[in-house]
């Protein structure tokens, strides 16, 4: 049931909107749209010595999409590029029902019920 | 005449076979198939399956006869002047694309096509592509605050260069019924043609193209209790006759030589390749069944259910209706927003409670932009729905408001 999907951690993350906003001088930016629902995430990043110095995002989306973006905003600072790439792969396999929750991203536990909703995987992964 | 909804519902195989409660309120996306349509498809595929207009053996003759009989049934349903005005397509989208390409090929740079901000992408993007391809001027008629097409703007927007007004008959988001007569009058005043996107209208009653006075009418079979993969473009004979082919291939030619091809007359000119034969037969069966229904009673009932839903939504202080609230201006397609809640999340909670609705932009992003919203949750009522469906929806909305906050 969707009661599991919308756990308090998800709602709290979405509401907190960690990293919400824009950076003044980003080194890189990306914008992704979910063409099915119109959700949109714009993410900006500033890097130094191969690590994330600051990350900001503007997210228009459902709770899962917003919680996911907020989690990145919460945890990305200080991570090396390869650590971020690995985290993205971990989330992808986690949602596909194959992976386990990485200890440095404990909040991902709350995203596990999304496994049972294939139509919502795109919301988490956008 | 009282409508026996329980009996009616039993005529739909999906409901008859359902093992769990299902409150199906996504009829604007796809309506359930009626048993008569499904039976007709199965009967055709098991007794008369062959290609049409090609073979001379009895089975092929039977297939051709069934296909042309389906064309005649569609023509009767729409009160068309002739079955030859009925072109079978894969759906309303292809029907509109057909006009955008074939009628569009007769336009010159600088000619104007008018659409509206209320259109489904299917009646929006093909015209943008024509604009980019042919240099026509594409005008977009605005909508009012409640999402109705602003027909008051017609006078200043329609010019002598207008060649076509392509407009939805009924909005797939707001349920608003278009004032077709005003649009036809504006078009006729400058000699322009009118296309109606009837994808949402046919499900809710009989359509008379002669009374509407339009030139093209497009609709899909899966939205009017028929099979998927089939639709219709109805076009006036003289208008179709002046249009070049849309797609090329077998079945749409007169004679082909190494140097040139002579094309068949309409409708075959626009039906390249093997058409959706069994689907057309199934669609005709659905329309024959629809033709025998008491639409006065159905409309009264659908309107009552829409009113029950609108009244229920009004009890939620954070709910806002997208579209006109007056029941006489709308069909039972009700879109709404809930303050701070995303339509996908609302639709998810409802879906888990057996209430099937749609959340999102409904392939109408220009309308969403005009109304200043990102999306909406939409419940669309059909003739087999009853009070329990509306009540389950309202109860589910209450649950969504608790779960999602």
Tab-separated table of C-alpha atoms in Angstrom, chain B:
chain	number	residue	atom	x	y	z
B	1	UNK	CA	-36.355	5.366	-18.507
B	2	UNK	CA	-34.226	4.156	-15.582
B	3	UNK	CA	-30.718	3.085	-16.320
B	4	UNK	CA	-29.758	-0.318	-14.976
B	5	UNK	CA	-26.095	0.414	-14.321
B	6	UNK	CA	-25.414	-2.928	-12.660
B	7	UNK	CA	-26.606	-4.750	-15.784
B	8	UNK	CA	-24.719	-2.332	-18.003
B	9	UNK	CA	-21.522	-2.883	-16.047
B	10	UNK	CA	-21.939	-6.632	-16.426
B	11	UNK	CA	-21.713	-6.184	-20.194
B	12	UNK	CA	-18.065	-5.168	-19.839
B	13	UNK	CA	-15.790	-8.215	-19.556
B	14	UNK	CA	-13.216	-6.472	-17.391
B	15	UNK	CA	-15.771	-5.613	-14.731
B	16	UNK	CA	-17.504	-8.963	-15.007
B	17	UNK	CA	-14.199	-10.731	-14.381
B	18	UNK	CA	-12.847	-8.412	-11.692
B	19	UNK	CA	-11.839	-10.201	-8.496
B	20	UNK	CA	-11.074	-7.060	-6.517
B	21	UNK	CA	-13.052	-3.836	-6.183
B	22	UNK	CA	-12.278	-1.531	-9.080
B	23	UNK	CA	-13.505	2.021	-9.297
B	24	UNK	CA	-12.454	2.789	-12.836
B	25	UNK	CA	-12.452	6.557	-13.310
B	26	UNK	CA	-9.816	6.889	-16.022
B	27	UNK	CA	-12.228	6.703	-18.913
B	28	UNK	CA	-10.834	9.817	-20.571
B	29	UNK	CA	-7.609	7.876	-21.087
B	30	UNK	CA	-9.225	4.600	-22.139
B	31	UNK	CA	-12.745	3.335	-21.661
B	32	UNK	CA	-13.368	-0.355	-21.085
B	33	UNK	CA	-14.292	-2.463	-24.085
B	34	UNK	CA	-17.910	-3.567	-24.431
B	35	UNK	CA	-18.599	-7.276	-24.858
B	36	UNK	CA	-20.191	-6.732	-28.272
B	37	UNK	CA	-16.997	-5.129	-29.580
B	38	UNK	CA	-14.780	-7.857	-28.167
B	39	UNK	CA	-17.075	-10.567	-29.526
B	40	UNK	CA	-17.052	-8.907	-32.949
B	41	UNK	CA	-13.243	-8.849	-33.007
B	42	UNK	CA	-13.013	-12.502	-31.985
B	43	UNK	CA	-15.732	-13.514	-34.453
B	44	UNK	CA	-14.025	-11.695	-37.286
B	45	UNK	CA	-10.575	-13.043	-36.510
B	46	UNK	CA	-11.869	-16.600	-36.236
B	47	UNK	CA	-14.268	-16.634	-39.183
B	48	UNK	CA	-13.306	-13.931	-41.673
B	49	UNK	CA	-9.630	-13.117	-41.188
B	50	UNK	CA	-8.056	-12.192	-44.506
B	51	UNK	CA	-6.691	-9.059	-46.072
B	52	UNK	CA	-9.136	-6.607	-47.616
B	53	UNK	CA	-9.532	-5.253	-51.138
B	54	UNK	CA	-7.014	-7.722	-52.489
B	55	UNK	CA	-8.114	-11.357	-52.607
B	56	UNK	CA	-10.919	-12.876	-54.665
B	57	UNK	CA	-11.486	-16.016	-52.607
B	58	UNK	CA	-14.586	-16.156	-50.382
B	59	UNK	CA	-12.751	-15.449	-47.135
B	60	UNK	CA	-11.161	-12.296	-48.569
B	61	UNK	CA	-14.503	-11.212	-49.959
B	62	UNK	CA	-16.058	-11.689	-46.509
B	63	UNK	CA	-13.266	-9.683	-44.877
B	64	UNK	CA	-13.681	-6.826	-47.346
B	65	UNK	CA	-17.431	-6.854	-46.858
B	66	UNK	CA	-17.053	-6.740	-43.065
B	67	UNK	CA	-14.570	-3.871	-43.291
B	68	UNK	CA	-16.783	-1.816	-45.597
B	69	UNK	CA	-19.836	-2.623	-43.450
B	70	UNK	CA	-17.880	-1.224	-40.497
B	71	UNK	CA	-17.245	1.935	-42.486
B	72	UNK	CA	-20.965	2.252	-43.166
B	73	UNK	CA	-21.782	1.722	-39.479
B	74	UNK	CA	-19.386	4.512	-38.495
B	75	UNK	CA	-20.931	6.798	-41.114
B	76	UNK	CA	-24.411	6.082	-39.736
B	77	UNK	CA	-23.331	6.750	-36.156
B	78	UNK	CA	-21.930	10.148	-37.110
B	79	UNK	CA	-24.688	10.954	-39.592
B	80	UNK	CA	-22.022	11.376	-42.270
B	81	UNK	CA	-23.122	12.182	-45.787
B	82	UNK	CA	-21.471	9.011	-47.093
B	83	UNK	CA	-19.359	6.051	-45.872
B	84	UNK	CA	-16.693	7.239	-48.309
B	85	UNK	CA	-16.031	10.109	-45.919
B	86	UNK	CA	-14.870	7.693	-43.223
B	87	UNK	CA	-11.134	7.007	-43.106
B	88	UNK	CA	-9.939	4.360	-40.675
B	89	UNK	CA	-6.757	5.294	-38.811
B	90	UNK	CA	-4.884	3.959	-35.811
B	91	UNK	CA	-6.555	6.530	-33.590
B	92	UNK	CA	-7.392	10.198	-33.192
B	93	UNK	CA	-3.701	11.114	-33.131
B	94	UNK	CA	-3.091	9.616	-36.549
B	95	UNK	CA	-6.311	11.164	-37.836
B	96	UNK	CA	-5.136	14.646	-36.848
B	97	UNK	CA	-1.649	14.012	-38.178
B	98	UNK	CA	-3.247	12.918	-41.441
B	99	UNK	CA	-4.979	16.279	-41.762
B	100	UNK	CA	-1.868	18.186	-40.675
B	101	UNK	CA	0.110	16.491	-43.442
B	102	UNK	CA	-2.438	16.119	-46.241
B	103	UNK	CA	-4.536	19.249	-45.767
B	104	UNK	CA	-1.363	20.969	-44.602
B	105	UNK	CA	0.248	20.193	-47.953
B	106	UNK	CA	-2.360	22.388	-49.627
B	107	UNK	CA	-1.385	25.430	-47.530
B	108	UNK	CA	1.142	28.107	-48.438
B	109	UNK	CA	3.649	29.954	-46.300
B	110	UNK	CA	1.817	32.701	-44.474
B	111	UNK	CA	-1.498	30.847	-44.346
B	112	UNK	CA	-2.861	30.597	-40.830
B	113	UNK	CA	-3.952	27.655	-38.742
B	114	UNK	CA	-5.615	28.327	-35.430
B	115	UNK	CA	-5.595	25.989	-32.464
B	116	UNK	CA	-6.306	26.717	-28.808
B	117	UNK	CA	-4.417	26.583	-25.534
B	118	UNK	CA	-6.839	23.881	-24.403
B	119	UNK	CA	-5.659	21.256	-26.874
B	120	UNK	CA	-4.268	17.826	-26.141
B	121	UNK	CA	-0.715	17.555	-27.484
B	122	UNK	CA	-2.186	15.442	-30.295
B	123	UNK	CA	-3.913	18.520	-31.651
B	124	UNK	CA	-1.049	20.862	-30.845
B	125	UNK	CA	2.275	19.342	-31.864
B	126	UNK	CA	1.247	18.277	-35.421
B	127	UNK	CA	0.430	21.916	-36.166
B	128	UNK	CA	3.689	23.169	-34.685
B	129	UNK	CA	5.444	20.706	-36.964
B	130	UNK	CA	3.445	21.948	-39.950
B	131	UNK	CA	4.437	25.497	-39.033
B	132	UNK	CA	8.105	24.506	-38.958
B	133	UNK	CA	7.777	22.470	-42.158
B	134	UNK	CA	5.679	24.741	-44.311
B	135	UNK	CA	6.029	28.219	-42.893
B	136	UNK	CA	2.393	28.613	-41.955
B	137	UNK	CA	1.418	30.933	-39.121
B	138	UNK	CA	0.172	29.041	-36.080
B	139	UNK	CA	-2.138	30.983	-33.813
B	140	UNK	CA	-3.184	29.799	-30.374
B	141	UNK	CA	-6.536	30.984	-29.095
B	142	UNK	CA	-6.320	31.650	-25.325
B	143	UNK	CA	-8.433	30.111	-22.594
B	144	UNK	CA	-10.420	31.843	-19.905
B	145	UNK	CA	-9.502	31.634	-16.228
B	146	UNK	CA	-11.616	28.531	-15.838
B	147	UNK	CA	-9.969	26.835	-18.792
B	148	UNK	CA	-12.701	27.351	-21.383
B	149	UNK	CA	-11.709	28.312	-24.897
B	150	UNK	CA	-11.991	32.092	-25.091
B	151	UNK	CA	-14.296	32.354	-28.109
B	152	UNK	CA	-14.553	36.103	-27.503
B	153	UNK	CA	-11.004	36.333	-28.846
B	154	UNK	CA	-12.011	34.741	-32.164
B	155	UNK	CA	-12.946	38.021	-33.795
B	156	UNK	CA	-9.527	39.595	-33.327
B	157	UNK	CA	-7.577	36.391	-34.009
B	158	UNK	CA	-9.255	35.014	-37.148
B	159	UNK	CA	-8.068	36.780	-40.270
B	160	UNK	CA	-8.610	36.350	-43.987
B	161	UNK	CA	-5.465	34.188	-44.092
B	162	UNK	CA	-6.986	31.623	-41.726
B	163	UNK	CA	-7.345	28.266	-43.494
B	164	UNK	CA	-8.194	25.953	-40.630
B	165	UNK	CA	-9.351	26.058	-37.030
B	166	UNK	CA	-8.433	22.815	-35.223
B	167	UNK	CA	-10.050	22.573	-31.834
B	168	UNK	CA	-11.064	20.036	-29.250
B	169	UNK	CA	-14.759	19.151	-29.036
B	170	UNK	CA	-14.421	18.467	-25.310
B	171	UNK	CA	-11.347	19.209	-23.187
B	172	UNK	CA	-9.589	16.100	-21.905
B	173	UNK	CA	-8.636	18.052	-18.776
B	174	UNK	CA	-11.532	20.292	-17.831
B	175	UNK	CA	-14.401	18.461	-19.509
B	176	UNK	CA	-15.452	21.810	-20.970
B	177	UNK	CA	-17.621	21.477	-24.070
B	178	UNK	CA	-16.527	23.741	-26.891
B	179	UNK	CA	-18.994	26.190	-28.392
B	180	UNK	CA	-18.617	24.664	-31.847
B	181	UNK	CA	-21.234	26.850	-33.553
B	182	UNK	CA	-19.334	30.049	-32.754
B	183	UNK	CA	-16.095	28.584	-34.058
B	184	UNK	CA	-17.708	27.282	-37.243
B	185	UNK	CA	-19.280	30.702	-37.865
B	186	UNK	CA	-15.923	32.440	-37.406
B	187	UNK	CA	-14.236	29.996	-39.757
B	188	UNK	CA	-16.943	30.197	-42.390
B	189	UNK	CA	-16.753	33.988	-42.378
B	190	UNK	CA	-13.238	33.746	-43.834
B	191	UNK	CA	-13.647	30.494	-45.762
B	192	UNK	CA	-11.607	28.421	-43.315
B	193	UNK	CA	-12.142	24.742	-42.497
B	194	UNK	CA	-12.827	23.361	-39.027
B	195	UNK	CA	-11.401	20.206	-37.461
B	196	UNK	CA	-12.868	18.864	-34.244
B	197	UNK	CA	-10.845	16.557	-32.023
B	198	UNK	CA	-13.648	14.354	-30.760
B	199	UNK	CA	-11.537	11.967	-28.701
B	200	UNK	CA	-13.397	12.833	-25.485
B	201	UNK	CA	-16.832	13.568	-26.887
B	202	UNK	CA	-17.868	10.300	-28.526
B	203	UNK	CA	-17.800	8.356	-25.265
B	204	UNK	CA	-20.589	10.565	-23.950
B	205	UNK	CA	-23.151	10.415	-26.695
B	206	UNK	CA	-24.115	10.605	-30.288
B	207	UNK	CA	-22.265	12.942	-32.621
B	208	UNK	CA	-23.869	14.424	-35.730
B	209	UNK	CA	-21.235	15.863	-38.026
B	210	UNK	CA	-23.849	17.441	-40.267
B	211	UNK	CA	-25.365	19.372	-37.361
B	212	UNK	CA	-21.948	20.382	-36.102
B	213	UNK	CA	-21.164	21.804	-39.511
B	214	UNK	CA	-17.455	21.014	-39.307
B	215	UNK	CA	-15.167	19.641	-42.029
B	216	UNK	CA	-13.120	17.056	-40.110
B	217	UNK	CA	-13.874	14.974	-37.043
B	218	UNK	CA	-11.265	12.756	-35.371
B	219	UNK	CA	-11.762	10.149	-32.662
B	220	UNK	CA	-10.346	6.931	-31.192
B	221	UNK	CA	-12.017	3.549	-30.780
B	222	UNK	CA	-10.532	2.766	-27.382
B	223	UNK	CA	-12.208	5.809	-25.874
B	224	UNK	CA	-15.708	4.773	-26.972
B	225	UNK	CA	-15.870	1.197	-25.700
B	226	UNK	CA	-14.217	-0.285	-28.779
B	227	UNK	CA	-10.840	-1.930	-29.360
B	228	UNK	CA	-7.512	-0.133	-29.294
B	229	UNK	CA	-5.481	0.528	-32.415
B	230	UNK	CA	-8.295	1.982	-34.461
B	231	UNK	CA	-9.731	5.422	-34.941
B	232	UNK	CA	-11.490	7.464	-37.534
B	233	UNK	CA	-11.025	10.608	-39.505
B	234	UNK	CA	-14.302	11.794	-40.917
B	235	UNK	CA	-13.913	14.445	-43.589
B	236	UNK	CA	-16.250	16.129	-46.041
B	237	UNK	CA	-15.971	14.401	-49.412
B	238	UNK	CA	-14.955	17.520	-51.330
B	239	UNK	CA	-12.310	18.404	-48.753
B	240	UNK	CA	-10.849	14.894	-48.722
B	241	UNK	CA	-10.876	14.825	-52.521
B	242	UNK	CA	-8.651	17.905	-52.640
B	243	UNK	CA	-6.040	16.430	-50.294
B	244	UNK	CA	-2.952	14.501	-51.390
B	245	UNK	CA	-2.113	11.201	-49.647
B	246	UNK	CA	-0.624	11.163	-46.171
B	247	UNK	CA	1.251	7.868	-46.278
B	248	UNK	CA	2.121	5.852	-49.367
B	249	UNK	CA	1.973	2.112	-49.888
B	250	UNK	CA	-0.300	-0.683	-50.973
B	251	UNK	CA	-4.042	-0.231	-51.137
B	252	UNK	CA	-4.038	3.537	-51.712
B	253	UNK	CA	-3.135	3.612	-55.385
B	254	UNK	CA	-4.905	3.517	-58.733
B	255	UNK	CA	-1.982	2.534	-60.898
B	256	UNK	CA	1.751	2.490	-60.304
B	257	UNK	CA	4.316	2.659	-63.102
B	258	UNK	CA	8.047	3.176	-62.902
B	259	UNK	CA	7.594	6.862	-63.504
B	260	UNK	CA	4.458	7.804	-61.607
B	261	UNK	CA	1.580	6.736	-59.385
B	262	UNK	CA	-2.085	7.536	-59.666
B	263	UNK	CA	-3.805	7.520	-56.318
B	264	UNK	CA	-7.115	5.957	-55.330
B	265	UNK	CA	-10.075	8.071	-54.319
B	266	UNK	CA	-10.800	8.756	-50.638
B	267	UNK	CA	-11.054	7.005	-48.276
B	268	UNK	CA	-8.647	4.391	-49.703
B	269	UNK	CA	-6.178	7.130	-50.664
B	270	UNK	CA	-5.586	7.690	-46.964
B	271	UNK	CA	-5.431	4.040	-45.906
B	272	UNK	CA	-2.006	2.899	-47.049
B	273	UNK	CA	-1.080	-0.650	-46.157
B	274	UNK	CA	-3.254	-3.193	-44.399
B	275	UNK	CA	-5.765	-1.304	-42.282
B	276	UNK	CA	-6.850	-2.315	-38.752
B	277	UNK	CA	-9.558	-4.617	-40.097
B	278	UNK	CA	-10.726	-6.549	-37.042
B	279	UNK	CA	-10.413	-3.420	-34.919
B	280	UNK	CA	-12.644	-1.523	-37.345
B	281	UNK	CA	-15.202	-4.327	-37.145
B	282	UNK	CA	-15.030	-4.176	-33.348
B	283	UNK	CA	-15.358	-0.410	-33.329
B	284	UNK	CA	-18.443	-0.634	-35.530
B	285	UNK	CA	-19.981	-3.108	-33.070
B	286	UNK	CA	-19.289	-0.712	-30.183
B	287	UNK	CA	-20.899	2.170	-32.065
B	288	UNK	CA	-23.942	0.053	-32.989
B	289	UNK	CA	-24.329	-0.800	-29.301
B	290	UNK	CA	-23.948	2.857	-28.372
B	291	UNK	CA	-26.521	3.801	-30.991
B	292	UNK	CA	-29.157	1.763	-29.157
B	293	UNK	CA	-28.668	3.396	-25.755
B	294	UNK	CA	-30.855	5.997	-24.086
B	295	UNK	CA	-28.397	8.877	-24.136
B	296	UNK	CA	-30.776	11.282	-22.462
B	297	UNK	CA	-30.822	9.040	-19.400
B	298	UNK	CA	-27.074	8.426	-19.561
B	299	UNK	CA	-26.232	12.115	-19.803
B	300	UNK	CA	-28.533	12.916	-16.923
B	301	UNK	CA	-26.886	10.218	-14.843
B	302	UNK	CA	-23.319	11.181	-15.772
B	303	UNK	CA	-24.081	14.789	-14.970
B	304	UNK	CA	-25.523	13.796	-11.597
B	305	UNK	CA	-22.379	11.830	-10.769
B	306	UNK	CA	-20.173	14.737	-11.847
B	307	UNK	CA	-22.243	16.985	-9.587
B	308	UNK	CA	-21.807	14.571	-6.696
B	309	UNK	CA	-18.061	14.645	-7.266
B	310	UNK	CA	-17.895	18.429	-7.570
B	311	UNK	CA	-19.965	18.807	-4.386
B	312	UNK	CA	-17.686	16.349	-2.593
B	313	UNK	CA	-14.555	18.151	-3.712
B	314	UNK	CA	-16.012	21.417	-2.463
B	315	UNK	CA	-15.936	20.020	1.081
B	316	UNK	CA	-12.120	19.871	0.971
B	317	UNK	CA	-10.796	23.378	1.708
B	318	UNK	CA	-7.535	22.649	-0.122
B	319	UNK	CA	-9.166	21.381	-3.317
B	320	UNK	CA	-9.545	23.457	-6.467
B	321	UNK	CA	-11.493	22.444	-9.556
B	322	UNK	CA	-9.702	22.819	-12.885
B	323	UNK	CA	-12.355	23.891	-15.331
B	324	UNK	CA	-15.930	25.118	-15.303
B	325	UNK	CA	-18.028	24.184	-12.311
B	326	UNK	CA	-21.361	24.690	-14.056
B	327	UNK	CA	-22.638	21.246	-15.002
B	328	UNK	CA	-24.267	22.448	-18.212
B	329	UNK	CA	-20.896	23.536	-19.584
B	330	UNK	CA	-18.974	20.343	-19.024
B	331	UNK	CA	-18.908	16.584	-19.465
B	332	UNK	CA	-18.079	14.367	-16.475
B	333	UNK	CA	-14.319	14.795	-16.727
B	334	UNK	CA	-13.259	16.411	-13.465
B	335	UNK	CA	-9.697	17.562	-12.852
B	336	UNK	CA	-8.667	19.017	-9.528
B	337	UNK	CA	-5.663	20.049	-7.505
B	338	UNK	CA	-5.030	19.638	-3.792
B	339	UNK	CA	-2.893	22.372	-2.272
B	340	UNK	CA	0.689	21.181	-1.831
B	341	UNK	CA	0.017	17.640	-3.046
B	342	UNK	CA	1.435	16.322	-6.302
B	343	UNK	CA	-1.113	14.686	-8.637
B	344	UNK	CA	1.051	11.582	-9.041
B	345	UNK	CA	1.153	11.040	-5.307
B	346	UNK	CA	-2.606	11.535	-5.066
B	347	UNK	CA	-3.211	9.130	-7.960
B	348	UNK	CA	-0.865	6.615	-6.317
B	349	UNK	CA	-2.764	6.624	-3.027
B	350	UNK	CA	-6.062	6.348	-4.905
B	351	UNK	CA	-4.777	3.549	-7.115
B	352	UNK	CA	-3.795	1.495	-4.111
B	353	UNK	CA	-7.388	1.807	-2.944
B	354	UNK	CA	-8.797	0.482	-6.192
B	355	UNK	CA	-9.630	3.930	-7.571
B	356	UNK	CA	-8.147	4.360	-11.033
B	357	UNK	CA	-7.536	7.995	-11.928
B	358	UNK	CA	-4.831	9.849	-13.797
B	359	UNK	CA	-2.416	12.410	-12.396
B	360	UNK	CA	-0.105	14.707	-14.323
B	361	UNK	CA	-0.285	17.168	-17.171
B	362	UNK	CA	-2.663	15.027	-19.239
B	363	UNK	CA	-0.723	15.735	-22.435
B	364	UNK	CA	-1.936	19.308	-22.200
B	365	UNK	CA	1.104	21.240	-21.026
B	366	UNK	CA	0.115	24.489	-22.779
B	367	UNK	CA	-3.197	24.397	-20.883
B	368	UNK	CA	-1.397	23.716	-17.611
B	369	UNK	CA	0.875	26.692	-18.289
B	370	UNK	CA	-2.105	28.904	-19.130
B	371	UNK	CA	-3.810	27.928	-15.888
B	372	UNK	CA	-0.617	28.343	-13.864
B	373	UNK	CA	-0.479	24.763	-12.579
B	374	UNK	CA	2.019	21.932	-13.049
B	375	UNK	CA	-0.571	19.208	-13.188
B	376	UNK	CA	-3.857	17.918	-11.852
B	377	UNK	CA	-5.574	14.743	-10.758
B	378	UNK	CA	-8.344	13.775	-13.145
B	379	UNK	CA	-11.365	11.567	-12.616
B	380	UNK	CA	-13.365	10.794	-15.718
B	381	UNK	CA	-16.785	9.204	-15.422
B	382	UNK	CA	-18.394	6.903	-17.982
B	383	UNK	CA	-21.790	5.311	-18.365
B	384	UNK	CA	-20.919	2.280	-16.207
B	385	UNK	CA	-19.842	4.289	-13.164
B	386	UNK	CA	-22.087	4.749	-10.173
B	387	UNK	CA	-22.268	6.533	-6.839
B	388	UNK	CA	-19.966	4.001	-5.180
B	389	UNK	CA	-17.175	4.975	-7.581
B	390	UNK	CA	-17.497	8.662	-6.752
B	391	UNK	CA	-17.728	7.968	-3.039
B	392	UNK	CA	-14.632	5.728	-3.139
B	393	UNK	CA	-12.783	8.521	-4.909
B	394	UNK	CA	-13.788	11.104	-2.329
B	395	UNK	CA	-12.848	8.758	0.503
B	396	UNK	CA	-9.493	8.127	-1.204
B	397	UNK	CA	-8.857	11.847	-1.521
B	398	UNK	CA	-9.420	12.151	2.204
B	399	UNK	CA	-6.861	9.372	2.740
B	400	UNK	CA	-4.368	11.027	0.370
B	401	UNK	CA	-4.634	14.285	2.302
B	402	UNK	CA	-3.760	12.388	5.507
B	403	UNK	CA	-1.016	10.159	4.097
B	404	UNK	CA	0.815	12.698	1.977
B	405	UNK	CA	1.136	15.463	4.550
